[in-house]
């Protein structure tokens, strides 16, 4: 069956039911709120059929915004991941520099101990000669 035929039949049935109810006096003592409820009840099937046939505009807009936000999030996360990787690399480089400096400090400490040992082993005359060599007469 054609979709438009089904829609037309449903709308016709609803209009007939509303017309019969009005003819029987169902709406005589009804408040404006009651009319609003009836209009909503009549509009609901129309909206359901319209959304089924043509799609929901609000839902489509929501899906477009969601996909746009999702793509922005991917770009943002990619940028953050790159920043994190660069900072991790910087930390790794700094750790290597610290290890190198620690090794140099150990070498200097060993040299200091050797100099102290050689100074302690020097006689008084040797010490005077070294002072004259380093600082002059």
mmCIF file of N, CA and C in Angstrom:
data_model
loop_
_atom_site.group_PDB
_atom_site.id
_atom_site.type_symbol
_atom_site.label_atom_id
_atom_site.label_comp_id
_atom_site.label_asym_id
_atom_site.label_seq_id
_atom_site.Cartn_x
_atom_site.Cartn_y
_atom_site.Cartn_z
ATOM 1 N N UNK A 1 0.836 -1.200 0.000
ATOM 2 C CA UNK A 1 0.000 0.000 0.000
ATOM 3 C C UNK A 1 0.870 1.249 0.000
ATOM 4 N N UNK A 2 0.350 2.269 -0.556
ATOM 5 C CA UNK A 2 1.063 3.534 -0.615
ATOM 6 C C UNK A 2 1.078 4.181 0.779
ATOM 7 N N UNK A 3 2.200 4.777 1.151
ATOM 8 C CA UNK A 3 2.317 5.421 2.480
ATOM 9 C C UNK A 3 1.331 6.565 2.629
ATOM 10 N N UNK A 4 1.134 7.323 1.562
ATOM 11 C CA UNK A 4 0.216 8.469 1.645
ATOM 12 C C UNK A 4 -1.227 8.006 1.845
ATOM 13 N N UNK A 5 -1.571 6.861 1.302
ATOM 14 C CA UNK A 5 -2.913 6.320 1.479
ATOM 15 C C UNK A 5 -3.130 5.947 2.938
ATOM 16 N N UNK A 6 -2.109 5.327 3.542
ATOM 17 C CA UNK A 6 -2.202 4.958 4.960
ATOM 18 C C UNK A 6 -2.337 6.212 5.822
ATOM 19 N N UNK A 7 -1.545 7.219 5.542
ATOM 20 C CA UNK A 7 -1.609 8.471 6.302
ATOM 21 C C UNK A 7 -2.986 9.106 6.139
ATOM 22 N N UNK A 8 -3.478 9.150 4.932
ATOM 23 C CA UNK A 8 -4.791 9.738 4.681
ATOM 24 C C UNK A 8 -5.894 9.000 5.414
ATOM 25 N N UNK A 9 -5.844 7.661 5.416
ATOM 26 C CA UNK A 9 -6.852 6.878 6.127
ATOM 27 C C UNK A 9 -6.816 7.133 7.627
ATOM 28 N N UNK A 10 -5.612 7.206 8.183
ATOM 29 C CA UNK A 10 -5.490 7.449 9.631
ATOM 30 C C UNK A 10 -6.034 8.833 9.972
ATOM 31 N N UNK A 11 -5.683 9.834 9.180
ATOM 32 C CA UNK A 11 -6.176 11.193 9.437
ATOM 33 C C UNK A 11 -7.696 11.235 9.291
ATOM 34 N N UNK A 12 -8.237 10.557 8.304
ATOM 35 C CA UNK A 12 -9.680 10.518 8.090
ATOM 36 C C UNK A 12 -10.388 9.863 9.266
ATOM 37 N N UNK A 13 -9.859 8.756 9.760
ATOM 38 C CA UNK A 13 -10.459 8.066 10.910
ATOM 39 C C UNK A 13 -10.440 8.972 12.133
ATOM 40 N N UNK A 14 -9.334 9.648 12.358
ATOM 41 C CA UNK A 14 -9.239 10.543 13.528
ATOM 42 C C UNK A 14 -10.252 11.675 13.401
ATOM 43 N N UNK A 15 -10.361 12.269 12.229
ATOM 44 C CA UNK A 15 -11.324 13.359 12.035
ATOM 45 C C UNK A 15 -12.756 12.869 12.219
ATOM 46 N N UNK A 16 -13.049 11.672 11.760
ATOM 47 C CA UNK A 16 -14.396 11.120 11.936
ATOM 48 C C UNK A 16 -14.688 10.892 13.414
ATOM 49 N N UNK A 17 -13.698 10.345 14.153
ATOM 50 C CA UNK A 17 -13.896 10.104 15.592
ATOM 51 C C UNK A 17 -14.098 11.429 16.322
ATOM 52 N N UNK A 18 -13.318 12.428 16.012
ATOM 53 C CA UNK A 18 -13.463 13.737 16.658
ATOM 54 C C UNK A 18 -14.817 14.353 16.285
ATOM 55 N N UNK A 19 -15.222 14.229 15.026
ATOM 56 C CA UNK A 19 -16.519 14.772 14.587
ATOM 57 C C UNK A 19 -17.682 14.091 15.288
ATOM 58 N N UNK A 20 -17.628 12.770 15.414
ATOM 59 C CA UNK A 20 -18.702 12.043 16.105
ATOM 60 C C UNK A 20 -18.746 12.447 17.567
ATOM 61 N N UNK A 21 -17.575 12.576 18.208
ATOM 62 C CA UNK A 21 -17.538 12.987 19.616
ATOM 63 C C UNK A 21 -18.117 14.387 19.776
ATOM 64 N N UNK A 22 -17.829 15.282 18.852
ATOM 65 C CA UNK A 22 -18.374 16.643 18.926
ATOM 66 C C UNK A 22 -19.886 16.627 18.718
ATOM 67 N N UNK A 23 -20.350 15.811 17.780
ATOM 68 C CA UNK A 23 -21.786 15.711 17.497
ATOM 69 C C UNK A 23 -22.543 15.142 18.686
ATOM 70 N N UNK A 24 -21.940 14.268 19.431
ATOM 71 C CA UNK A 24 -22.583 13.662 20.592
ATOM 72 C C UNK A 24 -22.524 14.578 21.812
ATOM 73 N N UNK A 25 -21.810 15.708 21.708
ATOM 74 C CA UNK A 25 -21.749 16.673 22.807
ATOM 75 C C UNK A 25 -20.636 16.396 23.790
ATOM 76 N N UNK A 26 -19.621 15.678 23.383
ATOM 77 C CA UNK A 26 -18.505 15.345 24.276
ATOM 78 C C UNK A 26 -17.683 16.574 24.629
ATOM 79 N N UNK A 27 -17.751 17.608 23.800
ATOM 80 C CA UNK A 27 -16.916 18.790 24.034
ATOM 81 C C UNK A 27 -17.696 19.969 24.613
ATOM 82 N N UNK A 28 -18.979 19.804 24.968
ATOM 83 C CA UNK A 28 -19.819 20.921 25.414
ATOM 84 C C UNK A 28 -19.319 21.553 26.711
ATOM 85 N N UNK A 29 -18.977 20.772 27.668
ATOM 86 C CA UNK A 29 -18.557 21.309 28.977
ATOM 87 C C UNK A 29 -17.041 21.228 29.156
ATOM 88 N N UNK A 30 -16.319 21.241 28.081
ATOM 89 C CA UNK A 30 -14.874 21.061 28.165
ATOM 90 C C UNK A 30 -14.164 22.402 28.315
ATOM 91 N N UNK A 31 -13.136 22.410 29.148
ATOM 92 C CA UNK A 31 -12.330 23.607 29.355
ATOM 93 C C UNK A 31 -11.290 23.711 28.242
ATOM 94 N N UNK A 32 -10.612 24.878 28.121
ATOM 95 C CA UNK A 32 -9.556 25.007 27.101
ATOM 96 C C UNK A 32 -8.447 23.978 27.288
ATOM 97 N N UNK A 33 -8.175 23.597 28.508
ATOM 98 C CA UNK A 33 -7.153 22.579 28.751
ATOM 99 C C UNK A 33 -7.549 21.243 28.161
ATOM 100 N N UNK A 34 -8.823 20.929 28.223
ATOM 101 C CA UNK A 34 -9.316 19.682 27.636
ATOM 102 C C UNK A 34 -9.161 19.687 26.133
ATOM 103 N N UNK A 35 -9.454 20.860 25.515
ATOM 104 C CA UNK A 35 -9.260 20.968 24.057
ATOM 105 C C UNK A 35 -7.784 20.780 23.688
ATOM 106 N N UNK A 36 -6.923 21.317 24.510
ATOM 107 C CA UNK A 36 -5.499 21.170 24.242
ATOM 108 C C UNK A 36 -5.092 19.700 24.309
ATOM 109 N N UNK A 37 -5.662 18.976 25.260
ATOM 110 C CA UNK A 37 -5.351 17.548 25.373
ATOM 111 C C UNK A 37 -5.849 16.782 24.153
ATOM 112 N N UNK A 38 -7.042 17.140 23.690
ATOM 113 C CA UNK A 38 -7.583 16.454 22.514
ATOM 114 C C UNK A 38 -6.745 16.780 21.281
ATOM 115 N N UNK A 39 -6.395 18.038 21.130
ATOM 116 C CA UNK A 39 -5.563 18.418 19.983
ATOM 117 C C UNK A 39 -4.211 17.700 20.032
ATOM 118 N N UNK A 40 -3.643 17.554 21.232
ATOM 119 C CA UNK A 40 -2.379 16.827 21.367
ATOM 120 C C UNK A 40 -2.570 15.363 21.002
ATOM 121 N N UNK A 41 -3.712 14.783 21.405
ATOM 122 C CA UNK A 41 -3.993 13.382 21.073
ATOM 123 C C UNK A 41 -4.176 13.215 19.574
ATOM 124 N N UNK A 42 -4.759 14.230 18.917
ATOM 125 C CA UNK A 42 -4.943 14.169 17.471
ATOM 126 C C UNK A 42 -3.611 14.401 16.760
ATOM 127 N N UNK A 43 -2.795 15.291 17.303
ATOM 128 C CA UNK A 43 -1.524 15.622 16.666
ATOM 129 C C UNK A 43 -0.482 14.524 16.840
ATOM 130 N N UNK A 44 -0.580 13.745 17.899
ATOM 131 C CA UNK A 44 0.437 12.725 18.174
ATOM 132 C C UNK A 44 0.561 11.705 17.047
ATOM 133 N N UNK A 45 -0.535 11.113 16.565
ATOM 134 C CA UNK A 45 -0.369 10.163 15.460
ATOM 135 C C UNK A 45 0.190 10.831 14.198
ATOM 136 N N UNK A 46 -0.235 12.070 13.953
ATOM 137 C CA UNK A 46 0.279 12.790 12.788
ATOM 138 C C UNK A 46 1.790 12.960 12.905
ATOM 139 N N UNK A 47 2.255 13.381 14.069
ATOM 140 C CA UNK A 47 3.691 13.595 14.265
ATOM 141 C C UNK A 47 4.458 12.276 14.152
ATOM 142 N N UNK A 48 3.846 11.203 14.689
ATOM 143 C CA UNK A 48 4.524 9.901 14.597
ATOM 144 C C UNK A 48 4.656 9.458 13.148
ATOM 145 N N UNK A 49 3.590 9.627 12.380
ATOM 146 C CA UNK A 49 3.630 9.224 10.975
ATOM 147 C C UNK A 49 4.569 10.127 10.197
ATOM 148 N N UNK A 50 4.521 11.435 10.456
ATOM 149 C CA UNK A 50 5.409 12.381 9.761
ATOM 150 C C UNK A 50 6.869 12.051 10.045
ATOM 151 N N UNK A 51 7.187 11.787 11.312
ATOM 152 C CA UNK A 51 8.571 11.453 11.669
ATOM 153 C C UNK A 51 8.999 10.131 11.041
ATOM 154 N N UNK A 52 8.056 9.199 10.938
ATOM 155 C CA UNK A 52 8.383 7.910 10.348
ATOM 156 C C UNK A 52 8.664 8.071 8.849
ATOM 157 N N UNK A 53 7.859 8.903 8.180
ATOM 158 C CA UNK A 53 8.011 9.053 6.736
ATOM 159 C C UNK A 53 9.130 10.006 6.344
ATOM 160 N N UNK A 54 9.231 11.130 7.030
ATOM 161 C CA UNK A 54 10.160 12.182 6.613
ATOM 162 C C UNK A 54 11.345 12.376 7.558
ATOM 163 N N UNK A 55 11.360 11.692 8.661
ATOM 164 C CA UNK A 55 12.435 11.864 9.621
ATOM 165 C C UNK A 55 12.153 13.021 10.570
ATOM 166 N N UNK A 56 12.783 12.970 11.708
ATOM 167 C CA UNK A 56 12.586 13.995 12.734
ATOM 168 C C UNK A 56 13.671 15.058 12.591
ATOM 169 N N UNK A 57 13.247 16.291 12.345
ATOM 170 C CA UNK A 57 14.193 17.392 12.131
ATOM 171 C C UNK A 57 15.043 17.636 13.389
ATOM 172 N N UNK A 58 14.388 17.628 14.557
ATOM 173 C CA UNK A 58 15.121 17.880 15.803
ATOM 174 C C UNK A 58 16.125 16.768 16.079
ATOM 175 N N UNK A 59 15.707 15.534 15.822
ATOM 176 C CA UNK A 59 16.623 14.411 16.031
ATOM 177 C C UNK A 59 17.808 14.497 15.076
ATOM 178 N N UNK A 60 17.538 14.878 13.836
ATOM 179 C CA UNK A 60 18.614 15.016 12.853
ATOM 180 C C UNK A 60 19.589 16.109 13.272
ATOM 181 N N UNK A 61 19.068 17.244 13.756
ATOM 182 C CA UNK A 61 19.941 18.329 14.230
ATOM 183 C C UNK A 61 20.772 17.869 15.418
ATOM 184 N N UNK A 62 20.127 17.134 16.320
ATOM 185 C CA UNK A 62 20.846 16.623 17.489
ATOM 186 C C UNK A 62 21.975 15.688 17.061
ATOM 187 N N UNK A 63 21.694 14.812 16.106
ATOM 188 C CA UNK A 63 22.718 13.881 15.640
ATOM 189 C C UNK A 63 23.867 14.618 14.952
ATOM 190 N N UNK A 64 23.550 15.669 14.207
ATOM 191 C CA UNK A 64 24.598 16.457 13.565
ATOM 192 C C UNK A 64 25.474 17.154 14.603
ATOM 193 N N UNK A 65 24.837 17.731 15.631
ATOM 194 C CA UNK A 65 25.613 18.395 16.691
ATOM 195 C C UNK A 65 26.471 17.390 17.434
ATOM 196 N N UNK A 66 25.897 16.196 17.675
ATOM 197 C CA UNK A 66 26.651 15.158 18.378
ATOM 198 C C UNK A 66 27.871 14.729 17.574
ATOM 199 N N UNK A 67 27.682 14.513 16.276
ATOM 200 C CA UNK A 67 28.824 14.093 15.451
ATOM 201 C C UNK A 67 29.869 15.205 15.373
ATOM 202 N N UNK A 68 29.415 16.464 15.337
ATOM 203 C CA UNK A 68 30.345 17.594 15.315
ATOM 204 C C UNK A 68 31.129 17.652 16.632
ATOM 205 N N UNK A 69 30.449 17.484 17.755
ATOM 206 C CA UNK A 69 31.135 17.478 19.053
ATOM 207 C C UNK A 69 32.111 16.311 19.145
ATOM 208 N N UNK A 70 31.706 15.174 18.609
ATOM 209 C CA UNK A 70 32.576 14.003 18.654
ATOM 210 C C UNK A 70 33.850 14.242 17.855
ATOM 211 N N UNK A 71 33.716 14.861 16.679
ATOM 212 C CA UNK A 71 34.912 15.137 15.878
ATOM 213 C C UNK A 71 35.804 16.174 16.561
ATOM 214 N N UNK A 72 35.187 17.172 17.207
ATOM 215 C CA UNK A 72 35.980 18.159 17.950
ATOM 216 C C UNK A 72 36.707 17.496 19.112
ATOM 217 N N UNK A 73 36.041 16.554 19.773
ATOM 218 C CA UNK A 73 36.671 15.849 20.888
ATOM 219 C C UNK A 73 37.865 15.036 20.403
ATOM 220 N N UNK A 74 37.722 14.413 19.236
ATOM 221 C CA UNK A 74 38.830 13.620 18.687
ATOM 222 C C UNK A 74 40.028 14.518 18.408
ATOM 223 N N UNK A 75 39.768 15.691 17.821
ATOM 224 C CA UNK A 75 40.854 16.639 17.531
ATOM 225 C C UNK A 75 41.500 17.096 18.841
ATOM 226 N N UNK A 76 40.669 17.405 19.834
ATOM 227 C CA UNK A 76 41.183 17.869 21.124
ATOM 228 C C UNK A 76 42.020 16.785 21.794
ATOM 229 N N UNK A 77 41.517 15.556 21.790
ATOM 230 C CA UNK A 77 42.259 14.455 22.420
ATOM 231 C C UNK A 77 43.580 14.192 21.698
ATOM 232 N N UNK A 78 43.566 14.294 20.372
ATOM 233 C CA UNK A 78 44.796 14.093 19.610
ATOM 234 C C UNK A 78 45.832 15.138 20.007
ATOM 235 N N UNK A 79 45.385 16.387 20.127
ATOM 236 C CA UNK A 79 46.295 17.456 20.548
ATOM 237 C C UNK A 79 46.848 17.204 21.941
ATOM 238 N N UNK A 80 45.974 16.786 22.858
ATOM 239 C CA UNK A 80 46.431 16.498 24.218
ATOM 240 C C UNK A 80 47.406 15.326 24.228
ATOM 241 N N UNK A 81 47.124 14.295 23.437
ATOM 242 C CA UNK A 81 48.034 13.146 23.378
ATOM 243 C C UNK A 81 49.413 13.566 22.876
ATOM 244 N N UNK A 82 49.446 14.448 21.887
ATOM 245 C CA UNK A 82 50.730 14.928 21.376
ATOM 246 C C UNK A 82 51.475 15.733 22.434
ATOM 247 N N UNK A 83 50.752 16.573 23.174
ATOM 248 C CA UNK A 83 51.392 17.345 24.240
ATOM 249 C C UNK A 83 51.949 16.423 25.312
ATOM 250 N N UNK A 84 51.180 15.401 25.661
ATOM 251 C CA UNK A 84 51.629 14.454 26.693
ATOM 252 C C UNK A 84 52.884 13.721 26.217
ATOM 253 N N UNK A 85 52.881 13.287 24.956
ATOM 254 C CA UNK A 85 54.056 12.573 24.436
ATOM 255 C C UNK A 85 55.288 13.469 24.431
ATOM 256 N N UNK A 86 55.112 14.733 24.043
ATOM 257 C CA UNK A 86 56.271 15.626 24.009
ATOM 258 C C UNK A 86 56.781 15.883 25.424
ATOM 259 N N UNK A 87 55.892 16.013 26.384
ATOM 260 C CA UNK A 87 56.338 16.228 27.767
ATOM 261 C C UNK A 87 57.000 14.980 28.328
ATOM 262 N N UNK A 88 56.479 13.805 27.970
ATOM 263 C CA UNK A 88 57.126 12.572 28.414
ATOM 264 C C UNK A 88 58.527 12.457 27.817
ATOM 265 N N UNK A 89 58.674 12.844 26.560
ATOM 266 C CA UNK A 89 60.000 12.820 25.927
ATOM 267 C C UNK A 89 60.934 13.788 26.627
ATOM 268 N N UNK A 90 60.438 14.967 26.965
ATOM 269 C CA UNK A 90 61.247 15.974 27.672
ATOM 270 C C UNK A 90 61.683 15.433 29.034
ATOM 271 N N UNK A 91 60.778 14.769 29.729
ATOM 272 C CA UNK A 91 61.107 14.179 31.029
ATOM 273 C C UNK A 91 62.189 13.111 30.861
ATOM 274 N N UNK A 92 62.049 12.292 29.815
ATOM 275 C CA UNK A 92 63.046 11.253 29.561
ATOM 276 C C UNK A 92 64.413 11.874 29.282
ATOM 277 N N UNK A 93 64.427 12.940 28.489
ATOM 278 C CA UNK A 93 65.696 13.623 28.190
ATOM 279 C C UNK A 93 66.306 14.211 29.460
ATOM 280 N N UNK A 94 65.478 14.811 30.295
ATOM 281 C CA UNK A 94 65.985 15.384 31.547
ATOM 282 C C UNK A 94 66.520 14.294 32.482
ATOM 283 N N UNK A 95 65.856 13.137 32.501
ATOM 284 C CA UNK A 95 66.357 12.025 33.312
ATOM 285 C C UNK A 95 67.743 11.585 32.841
ATOM 286 N N UNK A 96 67.925 11.544 31.537
ATOM 287 C CA UNK A 96 69.242 11.166 30.998
ATOM 288 C C UNK A 96 70.297 12.194 31.386
ATOM 289 N N UNK A 97 69.940 13.475 31.318
ATOM 290 C CA UNK A 97 70.889 14.524 31.714
ATOM 291 C C UNK A 97 71.245 14.406 33.191
ATOM 292 N N UNK A 98 70.249 14.099 34.012
ATOM 293 C CA UNK A 98 70.505 13.942 35.453
ATOM 294 C C UNK A 98 71.457 12.774 35.689
ATOM 295 N N UNK A 99 71.253 11.662 34.983
ATOM 296 C CA UNK A 99 72.142 10.511 35.140
ATOM 297 C C UNK A 99 73.566 10.863 34.713
ATOM 298 N N UNK A 100 73.696 11.619 33.638
ATOM 299 C CA UNK A 100 75.020 12.039 33.178
ATOM 300 C C UNK A 100 75.691 12.940 34.210
ATOM 301 N N UNK A 101 74.927 13.882 34.749
ATOM 302 C CA UNK A 101 75.489 14.776 35.772
ATOM 303 C C UNK A 101 75.870 14.001 37.036
ATOM 304 N N UNK A 102 75.062 13.014 37.405
ATOM 305 C CA UNK A 102 75.401 12.188 38.572
ATOM 306 C C UNK A 102 76.712 11.435 38.333
ATOM 307 N N UNK A 103 76.885 10.917 37.116
ATOM 308 C CA UNK A 103 78.123 10.201 36.802
ATOM 309 C C UNK A 103 79.314 11.149 36.869
ATOM 310 N N UNK A 104 79.160 12.373 36.353
ATOM 311 C CA UNK A 104 80.239 13.354 36.427
ATOM 312 C C UNK A 104 80.556 13.712 37.869
ATOM 313 N N UNK A 105 79.518 13.829 38.698
ATOM 314 C CA UNK A 105 79.731 14.141 40.125
ATOM 315 C C UNK A 105 80.519 13.016 40.808
ATOM 316 N N UNK A 106 80.208 11.776 40.464
ATOM 317 C CA UNK A 106 80.942 10.656 41.049
ATOM 318 C C UNK A 106 82.416 10.700 40.639
ATOM 319 N N UNK A 107 82.676 11.020 39.371
ATOM 320 C CA UNK A 107 84.056 11.127 38.893
ATOM 321 C C UNK A 107 84.791 12.229 39.650
ATOM 322 N N UNK A 108 84.115 13.378 39.818
ATOM 323 C CA UNK A 108 84.743 14.486 40.550
ATOM 324 C C UNK A 108 85.004 14.117 42.009
ATOM 325 N N UNK A 109 84.103 13.386 42.619
ATOM 326 C CA UNK A 109 84.306 12.948 44.000
ATOM 327 C C UNK A 109 85.522 12.025 44.093
ATOM 328 N N UNK A 110 85.652 11.133 43.115
ATOM 329 C CA UNK A 110 86.823 10.241 43.112
ATOM 330 C C UNK A 110 88.107 11.037 42.934
ATOM 331 N N UNK A 111 88.093 12.034 42.040
ATOM 332 C CA UNK A 111 89.284 12.869 41.845
ATOM 333 C C UNK A 111 89.605 13.630 43.119
ATOM 334 N N UNK A 112 88.586 14.120 43.789
ATOM 335 C CA UNK A 112 88.791 14.869 45.038
ATOM 336 C C UNK A 112 89.447 13.973 46.088
ATOM 337 N N UNK A 113 88.985 12.734 46.174
ATOM 338 C CA UNK A 113 89.563 11.808 47.151
ATOM 339 C C UNK A 113 91.027 11.506 46.814
ATOM 340 N N UNK A 114 91.323 11.347 45.529
ATOM 341 C CA UNK A 114 92.701 11.087 45.114
ATOM 342 C C UNK A 114 93.606 12.272 45.449
ATOM 343 N N UNK A 115 93.094 13.490 45.165
ATOM 344 C CA UNK A 115 93.892 14.681 45.477
ATOM 345 C C UNK A 115 94.117 14.762 46.975
ATOM 346 N N UNK A 116 93.101 14.501 47.764
ATOM 347 C CA UNK A 116 93.255 14.546 49.221
ATOM 348 C C UNK A 116 94.274 13.510 49.682
ATOM 349 N N UNK A 117 94.204 12.336 49.093
ATOM 350 C CA UNK A 117 95.166 11.303 49.477
ATOM 351 C C UNK A 117 96.590 11.698 49.103
ATOM 352 N N UNK A 118 96.726 12.248 47.889
ATOM 353 C CA UNK A 118 98.088 12.634 47.478
ATOM 354 C C UNK A 118 98.584 13.794 48.321
ATOM 355 N N UNK A 119 97.704 14.736 48.701
ATOM 356 C CA UNK A 119 98.118 15.853 49.558
ATOM 357 C C UNK A 119 98.498 15.329 50.939
ATOM 358 N N UNK A 120 97.754 14.392 51.458
ATOM 359 C CA UNK A 120 98.056 13.832 52.777
ATOM 360 C C UNK A 120 99.375 13.055 52.767
ATOM 361 N N UNK A 121 99.736 12.505 51.634
ATOM 362 C CA UNK A 121 100.968 11.731 51.542
ATOM 363 C C UNK A 121 102.194 12.601 51.275
ATOM 364 N N UNK A 122 101.958 13.871 50.940
ATOM 365 C CA UNK A 122 103.080 14.758 50.629
ATOM 366 C C UNK A 122 103.799 15.172 51.921
ATOM 367 N N UNK A 123 105.084 15.341 51.767
ATOM 368 C CA UNK A 123 105.872 15.831 52.901
ATOM 369 C C UNK A 123 105.715 17.343 52.957
ATOM 370 N N UNK A 124 106.254 17.949 53.977
ATOM 371 C CA UNK A 124 106.154 19.396 54.136
ATOM 372 C C UNK A 124 106.891 20.092 53.011
ATOM 373 N N UNK A 125 108.049 19.599 52.629
ATOM 374 C CA UNK A 125 108.809 20.218 51.541
ATOM 375 C C UNK A 125 108.057 20.104 50.207
ATOM 376 N N UNK A 126 107.449 18.934 49.976
ATOM 377 C CA UNK A 126 106.673 18.762 48.737
ATOM 378 C C UNK A 126 105.487 19.724 48.703
ATOM 379 N N UNK A 127 104.874 19.918 49.848
ATOM 380 C CA UNK A 127 103.721 20.834 49.930
ATOM 381 C C UNK A 127 104.175 22.248 49.620
ATOM 382 N N UNK A 128 105.324 22.678 50.168
ATOM 383 C CA UNK A 128 105.832 24.026 49.900
ATOM 384 C C UNK A 128 106.142 24.189 48.420
ATOM 385 N N UNK A 129 106.730 23.197 47.795
ATOM 386 C CA UNK A 129 107.040 23.267 46.374
ATOM 387 C C UNK A 129 105.760 23.416 45.540
ATOM 388 N N UNK A 130 104.731 22.654 45.898
ATOM 389 C CA UNK A 130 103.466 22.723 45.147
ATOM 390 C C UNK A 130 102.823 24.089 45.308
ATOM 391 N N UNK A 131 102.896 24.654 46.508
ATOM 392 C CA UNK A 131 102.328 25.983 46.745
ATOM 393 C C UNK A 131 103.067 26.995 45.892
ATOM 394 N N UNK A 132 104.399 26.913 45.852
ATOM 395 C CA UNK A 132 105.167 27.850 45.023
ATOM 396 C C UNK A 132 104.829 27.658 43.531
ATOM 397 N N UNK A 133 104.650 26.419 43.093
ATOM 398 C CA UNK A 133 104.319 26.162 41.681
ATOM 399 C C UNK A 133 102.929 26.729 41.326
ATOM 400 N N UNK A 134 102.003 26.576 42.248
ATOM 401 C CA UNK A 134 100.640 27.025 41.962
ATOM 402 C C UNK A 134 100.461 28.533 42.125
ATOM 403 N N UNK A 135 101.043 29.088 43.169
ATOM 404 C CA UNK A 135 100.769 30.500 43.502
ATOM 405 C C UNK A 135 101.983 31.414 43.266
ATOM 406 N N UNK A 136 103.075 30.858 42.885
ATOM 407 C CA UNK A 136 104.243 31.692 42.618
ATOM 408 C C UNK A 136 105.051 31.920 43.895
ATOM 409 N N UNK A 137 106.091 32.717 43.739
ATOM 410 C CA UNK A 137 106.996 32.959 44.876
ATOM 411 C C UNK A 137 106.415 33.907 45.862
#
